[in-house]
Structure formats: C-alpha cells, structure tokens
CSV table of N, CA and C in Angstrom, one decimal:
chain,number,residue,atom,x,y,z
A,1,MET,N,0.8,-1.2,0.2
A,1,MET,CA,-0.2,0.3,0.2
A,1,MET,C,0.7,1.2,0.2
A,2,ILE,N,1.6,1.6,0.3
A,2,ILE,CA,2.4,2.6,0.6
A,2,ILE,C,3.4,3.0,-0.8
A,3,PHE,N,3.2,1.9,-1.6
A,3,PHE,CA,4.4,1.4,-2.5
A,3,PHE,C,2.7,2.7,-3.8
A,4,TYR,N,2.1,2.4,-3.6
A,4,TYR,CA,0.3,2.9,-4.4
A,4,TYR,C,-0.1,4.5,-3.4
A,5,LEU,N,-0.2,5.0,-2.3
A,5,LEU,CA,0.5,6.0,-1.6
A,5,LEU,C,1.9,6.5,-2.5
A,6,LEU,N,2.8,6.5,-2.4
A,6,LEU,CA,4.2,6.9,-3.3
A,6,LEU,C,3.0,8.0,-4.5
A,7,ILE,N,3.1,6.0,-5.3
A,7,ILE,CA,2.9,7.2,-6.7
A,7,ILE,C,1.7,7.9,-6.0
A,8,ALA,N,0.4,7.5,-5.8
A,8,ALA,CA,-0.8,8.5,-5.4
A,8,ALA,C,0.7,10.7,-5.5
A,9,LEU,N,1.4,10.5,-4.2
A,9,LEU,CA,1.9,11.0,-3.6
A,9,LEU,C,2.6,12.3,-5.3
A,10,LEU,N,3.3,11.7,-5.7
A,10,LEU,CA,4.3,11.9,-7.4
A,10,LEU,C,3.3,12.3,-8.1
A,11,ALA,N,2.1,11.4,-8.0
A,11,ALA,CA,1.0,12.2,-9.2
A,11,ALA,C,0.6,14.1,-9.1
A,12,GLY,N,-0.1,14.2,-7.3
A,12,GLY,CA,-0.3,14.5,-6.9
A,12,GLY,C,1.5,16.0,-7.4
A,13,ALA,N,2.4,15.8,-7.0
A,13,ALA,CA,3.3,16.8,-7.5
A,13,ALA,C,3.7,16.7,-9.0
A,14,ALA,N,3.3,16.2,-9.8
A,14,ALA,CA,2.9,15.9,-11.1
A,14,ALA,C,2.5,17.2,-11.9
A,15,VAL,N,1.0,17.1,-11.4
A,15,VAL,CA,0.1,18.0,-11.5
A,15,VAL,C,0.7,19.7,-11.4
A,16,ALA,N,0.8,19.3,-10.0
A,16,ALA,CA,0.9,21.3,-9.6
A,16,ALA,C,2.5,21.5,-10.6
A,17,SER,N,3.3,20.8,-10.8
A,17,SER,CA,4.5,21.1,-11.8
A,17,SER,C,3.8,21.3,-13.2
A,18,GLN,N,3.4,20.7,-14.4
A,18,GLN,CA,2.4,20.8,-15.3
A,18,GLN,C,1.5,21.6,-15.1
A,19,ALA,N,1.0,21.7,-14.1
A,19,ALA,CA,0.2,23.6,-14.4
A,19,ALA,C,1.4,24.2,-14.4
A,20,ALA,N,2.3,24.9,-13.6
A,20,ALA,CA,3.2,25.8,-14.3
A,20,ALA,C,4.5,25.2,-15.0
A,21,ILE,N,4.4,24.7,-15.3
A,21,ILE,CA,5.2,24.1,-17.2
A,21,ILE,C,4.1,24.7,-18.3
A,22,ASN,N,3.2,24.0,-17.4
A,22,ASN,CA,2.4,24.2,-19.3
A,22,ASN,C,1.6,25.8,-19.6
A,23,SER,N,1.6,26.5,-18.2
A,23,SER,CA,1.4,27.9,-18.1
A,23,SER,C,2.6,29.0,-18.7
A,24,GLN,N,3.3,28.0,-18.5
A,24,GLN,CA,4.8,28.7,-19.2
A,24,GLN,C,4.5,29.1,-20.1
A,25,LEU,N,4.9,27.1,-21.6
A,25,LEU,CA,3.8,27.4,-22.7
A,25,LEU,C,3.8,28.7,-23.4
A,26,ALA,N,2.5,28.2,-22.0
A,26,ALA,CA,1.1,28.9,-23.1
A,26,ALA,C,1.2,30.4,-22.6
A,27,GLN,N,2.4,30.6,-22.0
A,27,GLN,CA,3.2,32.7,-22.2
A,27,GLN,C,4.4,32.7,-23.2
A,28,GLY,N,4.8,31.7,-23.6
A,28,GLY,CA,5.2,31.3,-24.5
A,28,GLY,C,4.9,31.6,-26.1
A,29,LEU,N,3.6,31.1,-26.0
A,29,LEU,CA,3.2,31.1,-27.7
A,29,LEU,C,1.8,31.7,-27.5
A,30,ALA,N,1.8,33.0,-27.3
A,30,ALA,CA,1.1,34.8,-27.5
A,30,ALA,C,-0.1,34.2,-25.9
A,31,GLY,N,0.2,33.8,-25.1
A,31,GLY,CA,-0.7,33.9,-23.5
A,31,GLY,C,-1.7,32.6,-24.4
A,32,GLN,N,-1.3,31.8,-24.4
A,32,GLN,CA,-2.8,31.2,-25.9
A,32,GLN,C,-2.7,30.1,-25.0
A,33,PRO,N,-3.8,30.0,-23.7
A,33,PRO,CA,-3.5,28.1,-22.6
A,33,PRO,C,-4.6,27.1,-23.5
A,34,LEU,N,-5.5,27.3,-24.2
A,34,LEU,CA,-5.9,27.0,-25.2
A,34,LEU,C,-5.4,25.9,-26.2
A,35,VAL,N,-4.2,26.5,-27.3
A,35,VAL,CA,-2.9,26.1,-27.4
A,35,VAL,C,-2.0,25.7,-26.6
A,36,ALA,N,-1.6,25.8,-26.0
A,36,ALA,CA,-0.3,24.6,-25.0
A,36,ALA,C,-1.7,23.6,-24.0
A,37,ALA,N,-2.9,23.7,-23.9
A,37,ALA,CA,-3.4,22.9,-23.2
A,37,ALA,C,-3.2,21.9,-24.0
A,38,MET,N,-3.6,21.6,-25.9
A,38,MET,CA,-4.0,20.8,-26.4
A,38,MET,C,-2.1,20.2,-27.2
A,39,ILE,N,-0.8,21.2,-27.0
A,39,ILE,CA,0.5,21.0,-27.1
A,39,ILE,C,1.2,19.9,-26.7
A,40,SER,N,0.3,20.1,-25.5
A,40,SER,CA,0.6,19.1,-23.8
A,40,SER,C,-0.2,17.5,-24.3
A,41,PHE,N,-1.2,18.2,-24.2
A,41,PHE,CA,-2.4,17.3,-25.0
A,41,PHE,C,-2.0,16.1,-26.3
A,42,ALA,N,-1.2,16.3,-27.0
A,42,ALA,CA,-1.0,16.2,-27.8
A,42,ALA,C,0.4,15.3,-27.3
A,43,ILE,N,1.4,15.7,-26.8
A,43,ILE,CA,3.2,14.9,-26.3
A,43,ILE,C,2.6,14.0,-25.8
A,44,GLY,N,1.4,14.0,-24.9
A,44,GLY,CA,1.4,13.0,-23.8
A,44,GLY,C,0.2,12.3,-24.4
A,45,THR,N,-0.1,12.4,-25.4
A,45,THR,CA,-1.0,11.2,-26.4
A,45,THR,C,0.4,10.6,-27.3
A,46,ILE,N,0.8,11.0,-27.5
A,46,ILE,CA,2.2,10.9,-28.3
A,46,ILE,C,3.0,9.4,-27.3
A,47,VAL,N,3.4,9.6,-26.6
A,47,VAL,CA,3.9,9.4,-25.2
A,47,VAL,C,3.1,8.0,-24.7
A,48,LEU,N,2.0,8.4,-24.7
A,48,LEU,CA,1.7,7.4,-24.2
A,48,LEU,C,0.9,6.2,-25.6
A,49,LEU,N,0.8,6.4,-26.4
A,49,LEU,CA,0.9,5.4,-27.8
A,49,LEU,C,2.4,4.4,-27.9
A,50,LEU,N,3.0,5.5,-27.6
A,50,LEU,CA,4.7,4.0,-27.4
A,50,LEU,C,4.6,3.7,-26.4
A,51,LEU,N,3.8,4.1,-25.0
A,51,LEU,CA,4.0,2.9,-24.4
A,51,LEU,C,3.0,2.2,-23.9
A,52,CYS,N,2.0,2.0,-25.5
A,52,CYS,CA,0.8,0.7,-25.8
A,52,CYS,C,1.3,0.1,-26.3
A,53,LEU,N,2.4,1.0,-27.6
A,53,LEU,CA,2.6,0.1,-28.3
A,53,LEU,C,4.0,-0.8,-28.2
A,54,TRP,N,4.6,-0.7,-27.2
A,54,TRP,CA,5.3,-0.9,-26.1
A,54,TRP,C,5.2,-2.6,-24.7
A,55,ARG,N,3.6,-2.2,-24.6
A,55,ARG,CA,3.2,-3.0,-23.1
A,55,ARG,C,1.9,-4.0,-23.1
A,56,ALA,N,0.9,-3.3,-24.4
A,56,ALA,CA,-0.4,-3.1,-24.4
A,56,ALA,C,-0.6,-4.2,-25.7
A,57,ASP,N,-1.8,-4.3,-25.3
A,57,ASP,CA,-2.4,-5.4,-25.9
A,57,ASP,C,-3.5,-4.6,-26.9
A,58,LEU,N,-3.8,-3.4,-27.9
A,58,LEU,CA,-3.7,-2.7,-28.5
A,58,LEU,C,-4.9,-3.2,-28.6
A,59,SER,N,-5.1,-5.0,-30.0
A,59,SER,CA,-5.8,-4.6,-31.1
A,59,SER,C,-7.1,-5.8,-29.8
A,60,THR,N,-6.4,-6.0,-29.0
A,60,THR,CA,-8.0,-6.4,-28.1
A,60,THR,C,-8.3,-5.3,-27.5
A,61,ALA,N,-7.7,-4.8,-27.1
A,61,ALA,CA,-8.4,-3.0,-26.9
A,61,ALA,C,-9.3,-2.8,-27.8
A,62,TRP,N,-8.8,-2.2,-28.9
A,62,TRP,CA,-9.9,-1.4,-30.4
A,62,TRP,C,-10.5,-2.5,-30.2
A,63,GLN,N,-10.4,-3.3,-30.7
A,63,GLN,CA,-12.2,-4.8,-30.7
A,63,GLN,C,-13.3,-4.3,-29.5
A,64,ASN,N,-12.7,-4.4,-28.4
A,64,ASN,CA,-13.8,-3.9,-27.7
A,64,ASN,C,-14.0,-2.2,-27.2
A,65,LEU,N,-13.4,-1.7,-28.8
A,65,LEU,CA,-14.0,0.1,-28.2
A,65,LEU,C,-15.7,0.2,-28.4
A,66,PRO,N,-16.2,-0.1,-30.0
A,66,PRO,CA,-17.5,-0.1,-29.9
A,66,PRO,C,-18.3,-0.1,-29.1
A,67,THR,N,-18.0,-1.8,-28.6
A,67,THR,CA,-18.9,-1.3,-26.7
A,67,THR,C,-19.1,-1.0,-25.6
A,68,GLN,N,-18.0,-0.1,-25.8
A,68,GLN,CA,-18.5,1.2,-25.1
A,68,GLN,C,-19.5,2.0,-25.0
A,69,THR,N,-20.0,1.6,-23.7
A,69,THR,CA,-21.1,2.6,-24.0
A,69,THR,C,-20.8,4.6,-23.9
A,70,TRP,N,-21.4,5.6,-23.4
A,70,TRP,CA,-20.9,6.9,-24.1
A,70,TRP,C,-20.4,7.5,-22.8
A,71,TRP,N,-20.8,7.9,-21.5
A,71,TRP,CA,-19.8,7.4,-21.0
A,71,TRP,C,-18.5,7.9,-20.4
A,72,LYS,N,-18.0,6.6,-21.3
A,72,LYS,CA,-16.9,6.0,-20.7
A,72,LYS,C,-16.4,6.5,-21.6
A,73,TRP,N,-16.5,7.7,-22.9
A,73,TRP,CA,-15.4,8.0,-23.7
A,73,TRP,C,-15.7,10.1,-22.9
A,74,LEU,N,-16.4,10.4,-21.3
A,74,LEU,CA,-16.0,11.5,-21.4
A,74,LEU,C,-14.3,11.7,-20.3
A,75,GLY,N,-14.1,10.9,-20.0
A,75,GLY,CA,-12.5,11.0,-19.2
A,75,GLY,C,-12.0,12.4,-19.9
A,76,GLY,N,-11.4,11.6,-21.3
A,76,GLY,CA,-10.0,12.6,-22.4
A,76,GLY,C,-10.8,13.9,-22.3
A,77,VAL,N,-11.9,14.6,-22.0
A,77,VAL,CA,-12.9,15.2,-22.4
A,77,VAL,C,-12.8,16.4,-20.8
A,78,LEU,N,-12.6,15.6,-19.4
A,78,LEU,CA,-12.4,16.1,-18.1
A,78,LEU,C,-11.3,16.4,-17.9
A,79,GLY,N,-10.0,15.3,-18.7
A,79,GLY,CA,-9.0,15.5,-19.1
A,79,GLY,C,-8.1,16.9,-19.4
A,80,ALA,N,-8.8,17.1,-20.2
A,80,ALA,CA,-8.7,18.3,-21.6
A,80,ALA,C,-9.1,19.3,-20.7
A,81,THR,N,-10.4,19.3,-19.8
A,81,THR,CA,-10.7,20.4,-19.1
A,81,THR,C,-9.9,21.1,-18.1
A,82,LEU,N,-9.3,19.5,-17.1
A,82,LEU,CA,-8.3,19.9,-16.1
A,82,LEU,C,-7.4,20.6,-16.8
A,83,VAL,N,-6.5,20.2,-17.7
A,83,VAL,CA,-5.9,20.9,-18.2
A,83,VAL,C,-5.5,22.1,-18.6
A,84,PHE,N,-6.4,22.2,-19.0
A,84,PHE,CA,-6.9,23.7,-19.6
A,84,PHE,C,-7.0,24.8,-18.4
A,85,THR,N,-8.5,24.4,-17.5
A,85,THR,CA,-8.4,25.0,-16.4
A,85,THR,C,-6.9,25.8,-15.7
A,86,SER,N,-6.4,24.0,-15.4
A,86,SER,CA,-5.3,24.7,-14.7
A,86,SER,C,-3.8,25.5,-15.2
A,87,ILE,N,-3.3,25.6,-16.4
A,87,ILE,CA,-3.1,26.2,-17.8
A,87,ILE,C,-3.5,28.5,-17.6
A,88,LEU,N,-5.0,28.1,-17.5
A,88,LEU,CA,-5.7,29.5,-17.3
A,88,LEU,C,-5.8,29.5,-15.4
A,89,LEU,N,-5.7,29.1,-15.1
A,89,LEU,CA,-5.7,29.8,-13.5
A,89,LEU,C,-4.6,29.6,-13.4
A,90,ALA,N,-3.5,29.0,-12.8
A,90,ALA,CA,-2.4,28.9,-12.5
A,90,ALA,C,-1.4,30.7,-12.3
A,91,PRO,N,-1.5,31.1,-13.7
A,91,PRO,CA,-0.4,32.5,-13.5
A,91,PRO,C,-1.9,33.8,-12.6
A,92,LYS,N,-2.7,33.1,-12.7
A,92,LYS,CA,-4.3,34.1,-12.2
A,92,LYS,C,-4.3,34.1,-10.1
A,93,MET,N,-4.2,32.7,-9.9
A,93,MET,CA,-4.1,32.5,-8.9
A,93,MET,C,-3.4,32.6,-7.8
A,94,GLY,N,-2.7,31.4,-8.8
A,94,GLY,CA,-1.3,30.8,-8.2
A,94,GLY,C,-1.2,29.6,-8.2
A,95,ILE,N,-0.2,28.3,-8.3
A,95,ILE,CA,-0.7,27.0,-8.3
A,95,ILE,C,-1.0,26.5,-6.7
A,96,THR,N,-0.8,27.5,-5.9
A,96,THR,CA,-1.4,26.9,-3.8
A,96,THR,C,-2.9,27.1,-4.1
A,97,GLN,N,-3.3,28.1,-4.5
A,97,GLN,CA,-5.0,28.5,-4.3
A,97,GLN,C,-5.6,28.0,-5.7
A,98,MET,N,-4.9,27.8,-6.7
A,98,MET,CA,-5.9,26.9,-7.4
A,98,MET,C,-6.1,25.3,-6.8
A,99,LEU,N,-5.2,24.3,-6.8
A,99,LEU,CA,-4.9,23.2,-6.9
A,99,LEU,C,-5.5,22.9,-5.3
A,100,PHE,N,-5.4,24.1,-4.0
A,100,PHE,CA,-6.4,23.7,-2.7
A,100,PHE,C,-7.6,23.8,-3.1
A,101,PHE,N,-8.4,24.4,-4.2
A,101,PHE,CA,-10.1,24.7,-4.9
A,101,PHE,C,-9.7,23.4,-5.9
A,102,ILE,N,-9.2,22.8,-7.0
A,102,ILE,CA,-9.3,22.0,-7.7
A,102,ILE,C,-9.3,20.3,-6.4
A,103,ILE,N,-8.5,20.5,-5.5
A,103,ILE,CA,-8.5,18.9,-4.8
A,103,ILE,C,-10.3,19.1,-3.7
A,104,ILE,N,-10.4,20.0,-3.5
A,104,ILE,CA,-11.4,21.0,-2.7
A,104,ILE,C,-12.6,19.6,-3.9
A,105,GLY,N,-12.9,19.8,-5.4
A,105,GLY,CA,-13.4,19.6,-6.3
A,105,GLY,C,-13.5,18.1,-6.1
A,106,GLN,N,-12.3,17.9,-6.0
A,106,GLN,CA,-11.8,16.4,-6.3
A,106,GLN,C,-12.7,15.6,-4.9
A,107,LEU,N,-12.2,16.2,-3.9
A,107,LEU,CA,-12.8,14.9,-3.3
A,107,LEU,C,-14.0,15.2,-2.2
A,108,ILE,N,-14.7,16.9,-2.5
A,108,ILE,CA,-16.3,15.7,-3.1
A,108,ILE,C,-17.2,15.2,-4.0
A,109,MET,N,-16.3,15.4,-5.6
A,109,MET,CA,-16.6,14.6,-6.0
A,109,MET,C,-16.6,12.9,-5.5
A,110,ALA,N,-15.2,12.5,-4.9
A,110,ALA,CA,-14.9,11.7,-4.7
A,110,ALA,C,-15.2,11.5,-3.9
A,111,THR,N,-16.0,11.5,-3.6
A,111,THR,CA,-16.9,11.2,-1.7
A,111,THR,C,-18.5,10.8,-2.7
A,112,LEU,N,-18.7,11.9,-3.2
A,112,LEU,CA,-19.8,11.0,-3.5
A,112,LEU,C,-20.6,10.4,-4.5
A,113,ILE,N,-19.0,9.6,-5.5
A,113,ILE,CA,-18.8,8.8,-5.8
A,113,ILE,C,-18.6,7.5,-5.6
A,114,ASP,N,-17.9,7.5,-4.1
A,114,ASP,CA,-17.4,6.0,-3.9
A,114,ASP,C,-19.3,5.9,-2.6
A,115,TYR,N,-20.1,7.2,-2.3
A,115,TYR,CA,-21.3,7.0,-1.4
A,115,TYR,C,-22.2,6.3,-2.6
A,116,LEU,N,-22.0,7.0,-3.6
A,116,LEU,CA,-23.5,6.5,-4.4
A,116,LEU,C,-22.8,5.6,-5.4
A,117,GLY,N,-21.1,5.8,-5.3
A,117,GLY,CA,-21.1,4.0,-6.4
A,117,GLY,C,-21.4,4.5,-8.1
A,118,LEU,N,-21.3,5.7,-7.8
A,118,LEU,CA,-21.3,6.4,-10.1
A,118,LEU,C,-20.3,5.4,-11.4
A,119,PHE,N,-20.6,6.0,-11.4
A,119,PHE,CA,-19.8,5.3,-12.7
A,119,PHE,C,-19.2,4.0,-12.7
A,120,GLY,N,-20.5,3.2,-11.8
A,120,GLY,CA,-20.1,1.5,-11.7
A,120,GLY,C,-19.4,1.4,-10.6
A,121,MET,N,-18.3,1.8,-10.3
A,121,MET,CA,-17.5,2.2,-9.0
A,121,MET,C,-18.2,1.3,-8.1
A,122,GLN,N,-17.7,0.6,-7.0
A,122,GLN,CA,-18.4,0.1,-6.1
A,122,GLN,C,-18.6,0.9,-4.4
A,123,VAL,N,-19.6,0.8,-4.4
A,123,VAL,CA,-20.1,1.3,-3.2
A,123,VAL,C,-19.4,1.5,-1.9
A,124,ARG,N,-19.3,2.5,-1.3
A,124,ARG,CA,-18.0,3.2,-0.3
A,124,ARG,C,-19.0,3.7,1.0
A,125,PRO,N,-19.3,2.4,1.8
A,125,PRO,CA,-19.7,3.6,3.0
A,125,PRO,C,-19.0,5.1,3.5
A,126,ILE,N,-19.7,6.1,3.7
A,126,ILE,CA,-18.7,7.1,4.4
A,126,ILE,C,-19.0,7.6,6.0
A,127,HIS,N,-18.0,7.7,6.8
A,127,HIS,CA,-17.9,7.1,7.3
A,127,HIS,C,-17.8,8.5,8.5
A,128,LEU,N,-17.8,8.5,9.7
A,128,LEU,CA,-18.0,10.0,10.5
A,128,LEU,C,-16.4,10.4,10.3
A,129,TRP,N,-15.3,9.5,10.4
A,129,TRP,CA,-14.1,10.4,10.3
A,129,TRP,C,-13.5,10.6,9.0
A,130,GLN,N,-14.3,9.9,7.9
A,130,GLN,CA,-14.0,11.0,6.5
A,130,GLN,C,-14.6,12.1,6.8
A,131,GLY,N,-16.2,12.1,7.5
A,131,GLY,CA,-16.8,13.7,7.2
A,131,GLY,C,-15.8,14.7,7.9
A,132,VAL,N,-15.4,14.2,9.6
A,132,VAL,CA,-14.5,15.1,10.5
A,132,VAL,C,-13.1,15.5,9.9
A,133,GLY,N,-12.4,14.3,8.6
A,133,GLY,CA,-12.2,14.8,7.6
A,133,GLY,C,-12.0,16.1,6.7
A,134,LEU,N,-12.4,15.3,6.0
A,134,LEU,CA,-13.1,16.5,5.5
A,134,LEU,C,-13.0,18.0,6.4
A,135,PHE,N,-14.3,18.3,6.9
A,135,PHE,CA,-14.4,19.0,7.8
A,135,PHE,C,-13.3,19.7,8.3
A,136,VAL,N,-12.0,19.2,8.4
A,136,VAL,CA,-10.5,20.0,9.2
A,136,VAL,C,-10.0,19.9,7.6
A,137,ILE,N,-10.5,19.5,7.0
A,137,ILE,CA,-9.8,20.4,5.7
A,137,ILE,C,-10.1,21.9,5.4
A,138,ALA,N,-12.0,21.6,5.4
A,138,ALA,CA,-11.8,22.9,5.2
A,138,ALA,C,-12.1,23.9,6.3
A,139,ILE,N,-11.4,24.1,7.2
A,139,ILE,CA,-11.2,24.5,8.6
A,139,ILE,C,-9.4,25.4,8.0
A,140,GLY,N,-8.5,24.4,7.7
A,140,GLY,CA,-8.0,24.8,6.8
A,140,GLY,C,-7.4,25.4,6.0
A,141,LEU,N,-8.3,25.5,4.8
A,141,LEU,CA,-8.9,26.5,3.5
A,141,LEU,C,-8.2,27.3,4.4
A,142,ILE,N,-9.6,27.7,5.1
A,142,ILE,CA,-10.0,28.9,5.9
A,142,ILE,C,-9.2,29.5,6.3
A,143,LEU,N,-8.6,28.9,7.1
A,143,LEU,CA,-6.8,29.6,8.0
A,143,LEU,C,-6.5,29.5,6.4
A,144,PHE,N,-5.7,29.0,5.6
A,144,PHE,CA,-5.2,28.7,4.5
A,144,PHE,C,-5.4,30.2,3.8
A,145,PHE,N,-6.0,30.5,3.3
A,145,PHE,CA,-6.5,31.9,2.6
A,145,PHE,C,-7.2,33.1,3.3
A,146,PHE,N,-8.2,33.1,4.2
A,146,PHE,CA,-8.2,34.0,5.3
A,146,PHE,C,-7.6,33.9,5.9
A,147,GLY,N,-6.2,33.4,7.0
A,147,GLY,CA,-5.7,33.4,8.2
A,147,GLY,C,-5.2,35.1,8.4
A,148,LYS,N,-5.3,35.9,7.9
A,148,LYS,CA,-4.7,37.1,7.7
A,148,LYS,C,-5.0,38.1,8.1
A,149,ARG,N,-6.4,37.8,7.6
A,149,ARG,CA,-7.8,38.7,7.4
A,149,ARG,C,-7.5,38.9,8.3
A,150,LEU,N,-8.7,37.3,9.3
A,150,LEU,CA,-9.2,37.3,9.9
A,150,LEU,C,-8.2,37.7,11.9
A,151,PHE,N,-7.3,36.8,11.4
A,151,PHE,CA,-6.5,37.4,12.6
A,151,PHE,C,-5.3,37.7,13.1
A,152,GLY,N,-4.3,38.0,11.2
A,152,GLY,CA,-3.5,39.4,11.6
A,152,GLY,C,-2.5,39.4,10.9
A,153,ASN,N,-1.4,39.5,11.0
A,153,ASN,CA,0.2,38.6,10.9
A,153,ASN,C,0.6,37.6,12.2
A,154,ALA,N,0.1,37.5,12.6
A,154,ALA,CA,0.6,37.0,13.7
A,154,ALA,C,1.6,35.4,13.0
C-alpha cells in the first residue's frame, strides 16, 4: 500500500508541476492557454501511444472500443478540461490556491462517487471520521486563505 501512496503523492507533484510548466508554455505561445493545452495533450498522446505499443494489447482493446457506453468517453474531455483550466488559472490564482480548490472539488466528487457508486464504482459508505477529515480540510483552507485577514499577521 505504501508503494501506491507514493505513486499518488508523485502524481500530485506532477499535477502541480504540469500546471506551472504548461502556464509558461502558454505564455511563450502568445498567452494562449488553449494552444498550450492542445500541445500538452498531443505530446501526452504520443507518449501513451508509444507505451501502449510497447506494453499493451492494443488489438484487443480496439476491438472492444465500439461496445463502450457513451459516458466512458468523457474521461478524455474531463482530462483536457483539467489541463486547460490549470493553464488558465495558475497564473491568475497561483498554483497553491488553484490546486487547493481543485483538490476540494476532487474530494467532494470522490465522496459522492464512493457513496453512491457512480460510474460503476464500488459503493463505499462514508464514515464519521471521513466527514470530520473533510471538515478539518475546510477549516485548513479557511485558515490558509483568510487567516491573515481573520487573525492579523501573527
């Protein structure tokens, strides 16, 4: 389990780095976040294609592609939206503030997905301590963003 936690931690670091790098790419492309997002996705697509050619059974996957329900195609749209949004918002909000709100959105949606079993996921009940944990995160966000205003520069 520790291995998977480390992978998740590294993925989080990658998201923060990606937002900063892609924002700089957008600046270098005459301030065009949409173009930067497209280039980022194109490069990612090429890397994934090479990895699939090396490690995956593309033939079987392609044969199963037409039988997938429509909503399973939304992952790419949502991924592209996340990349574009991070490129657009990072220079305006800063990486920390942007990611805090993205993470809160992720936690809210993840809780709903787990609790309701959305998108074919296993139903997982919400326990008291998970609710307390989300509340603590909310308090932490309030302190992080409004602490100076609420309590001064102490």
